Tab-separated table of C-alpha atoms in Angstrom:
chain	number	residue	atom	x	y	z
A	1	MET	CA	11.724	-2.093	-34.195
A	2	LYS	CA	8.152	-0.870	-34.582
A	3	LYS	CA	6.318	-1.547	-37.819
A	4	LEU	CA	5.086	1.746	-39.290
A	5	THR	CA	1.471	2.201	-40.288
A	6	HIS	CA	0.481	3.423	-43.726
A	7	GLU	CA	-0.385	6.827	-42.261
A	8	GLU	CA	3.057	7.162	-40.621
A	9	ILE	CA	4.785	6.304	-43.882
A	10	SER	CA	2.582	8.710	-45.860
A	11	GLU	CA	3.390	11.604	-43.496
A	12	LYS	CA	7.097	11.400	-44.376
A	13	ARG	CA	6.676	10.700	-48.088
A	14	TYR	CA	7.553	13.442	-50.545
A	15	THR	CA	5.023	14.568	-53.118
A	16	LEU	CA	5.694	16.109	-56.537
A	17	ASP	CA	4.818	19.486	-55.003
A	18	ASN	CA	7.504	19.390	-52.302
A	19	LEU	CA	10.083	17.136	-53.982
A	20	HIS	CA	12.067	20.124	-55.306
A	21	LYS	CA	12.771	21.146	-51.674
A	22	THR	CA	14.603	17.916	-50.846
A	23	THR	CA	18.338	17.405	-50.919
A	24	LYS	CA	19.230	14.962	-53.659
A	25	MET	CA	22.360	12.874	-54.008
A	26	PRO	CA	24.890	14.734	-56.173
A	27	VAL	CA	24.897	11.878	-58.696
A	28	TYR	CA	24.481	12.407	-62.430
A	29	VAL	CA	23.818	9.361	-64.604
A	30	VAL	CA	24.593	9.171	-68.327
A	31	LEU	CA	22.645	6.583	-70.327
A	32	ASN	CA	24.337	6.184	-73.683
A	33	SER	CA	22.603	4.268	-76.466
A	34	ILE	CA	20.444	1.974	-74.358
A	35	ARG	CA	18.092	0.224	-76.735
A	36	SER	CA	15.362	-1.049	-74.398
A	37	ASN	CA	12.444	1.205	-73.431
A	38	TYR	CA	11.802	-1.051	-70.443
A	39	ASN	CA	15.386	-0.667	-69.186
A	40	VAL	CA	15.137	3.114	-69.496
A	41	GLY	CA	11.892	3.110	-67.489
A	42	SER	CA	13.490	0.877	-64.870
A	43	ILE	CA	16.479	3.223	-64.578
A	44	PHE	CA	14.085	6.131	-64.033
A	45	ARG	CA	12.440	4.200	-61.172
A	46	THR	CA	15.802	3.318	-59.618
A	47	SER	CA	16.983	6.925	-59.956
A	48	ASP	CA	13.819	8.108	-58.242
A	49	GLY	CA	14.381	5.731	-55.332
A	50	ALA	CA	18.037	6.765	-55.003
A	51	MET	CA	17.060	10.450	-55.310
A	52	ILE	CA	19.791	11.239	-57.825
A	53	GLU	CA	20.260	14.755	-59.161
A	54	LYS	CA	19.797	14.173	-62.917
A	55	LEU	CA	19.679	11.648	-65.767
A	56	TYR	CA	21.231	12.374	-69.159
A	57	LEU	CA	19.789	10.295	-72.001
A	58	CYS	CA	22.203	10.154	-74.934
A	59	GLY	CA	22.682	8.580	-78.344
A	60	TYR	CA	19.770	6.432	-79.474
A	61	THR	CA	18.481	5.952	-75.913
A	62	PRO	CA	14.713	6.421	-75.985
A	63	TYR	CA	13.324	9.197	-73.803
A	64	PRO	CA	9.930	9.905	-72.245
A	65	PRO	CA	7.418	12.194	-73.933
A	66	LYS	CA	7.868	15.909	-73.488
A	67	THR	CA	5.474	17.759	-71.201
A	68	GLY	CA	2.123	18.191	-72.872
A	69	GLU	CA	2.437	15.311	-75.356
A	70	GLU	CA	0.591	13.005	-72.984
A	71	ALA	CA	-2.332	15.400	-72.623
A	72	LYS	CA	-2.559	15.806	-76.393
A	73	GLY	CA	-2.547	12.043	-76.927
A	74	LYS	CA	0.606	12.196	-79.061
A	75	ILE	CA	2.514	9.403	-77.317
A	76	SER	CA	3.992	6.676	-79.491
A	77	GLY	CA	3.889	3.051	-78.348
A	78	LYS	CA	7.601	3.109	-77.529
A	79	LYS	CA	7.317	6.147	-75.252
A	80	ARG	CA	4.276	4.571	-73.638
A	81	GLU	CA	6.490	1.587	-72.692
A	82	ILE	CA	8.868	3.921	-70.839
A	83	LEU	CA	6.003	5.566	-68.950
A	84	LYS	CA	4.471	2.210	-68.053
A	85	THR	CA	7.737	0.872	-66.640
A	86	ALA	CA	8.794	4.133	-64.953
A	87	LEU	CA	5.564	4.260	-62.906
A	88	GLY	CA	5.464	8.062	-62.702
A	89	SER	CA	9.153	8.602	-61.928
A	90	THR	CA	9.642	10.539	-65.180
A	91	GLU	CA	7.849	13.375	-63.366
A	92	SER	CA	10.046	13.288	-60.259
A	93	VAL	CA	13.488	12.682	-61.801
A	94	SER	CA	15.186	15.551	-63.594
A	95	TRP	CA	16.325	14.431	-67.065
A	96	GLU	CA	17.632	15.814	-70.324
A	97	TYR	CA	18.235	14.380	-73.777
A	98	VAL	CA	21.658	15.212	-75.236
A	99	LYS	CA	22.616	13.468	-78.465
A	100	ASP	CA	26.378	13.303	-77.717
A	101	ALA	CA	27.375	11.693	-74.398
A	102	ALA	CA	30.933	12.996	-74.777
A	103	ARG	CA	29.578	16.548	-74.581
A	104	VAL	CA	27.911	15.805	-71.243
A	105	ILE	CA	31.085	14.249	-69.858
A	106	LYS	CA	33.245	17.167	-71.062
A	107	ASN	CA	30.862	19.550	-69.324
A	108	PHE	CA	31.392	17.715	-66.020
A	109	GLU	CA	35.174	17.444	-66.353
A	110	GLY	CA	35.454	21.149	-65.563
A	111	ARG	CA	33.383	20.719	-62.384
A	112	ARG	CA	35.680	18.234	-60.607
A	113	ARG	CA	36.221	18.917	-56.930
């Protein structure tokens, strides 16, 4: 097996601009009341690597800053911990905050194949 060069790897790597064109795994992950900001950031990174469809953050699970908060400098220390651990994957993984996890699950019960 040939070892790939950095250029060969970079040619096949997706960017934020073309990531929406890729086929993602039809996996939806529900995070319910996870206390640790670092664990949430780590799950974002793992979800990015696995190319899952979407993350649902529920209960008291912390969530990343909304678009624009970072530019305005309105990021709390806790949200900064998520961003630091996620290493940019909050931009490439689709996510949504829903207070009640049961509501998310009920929504998917009707979609069973």
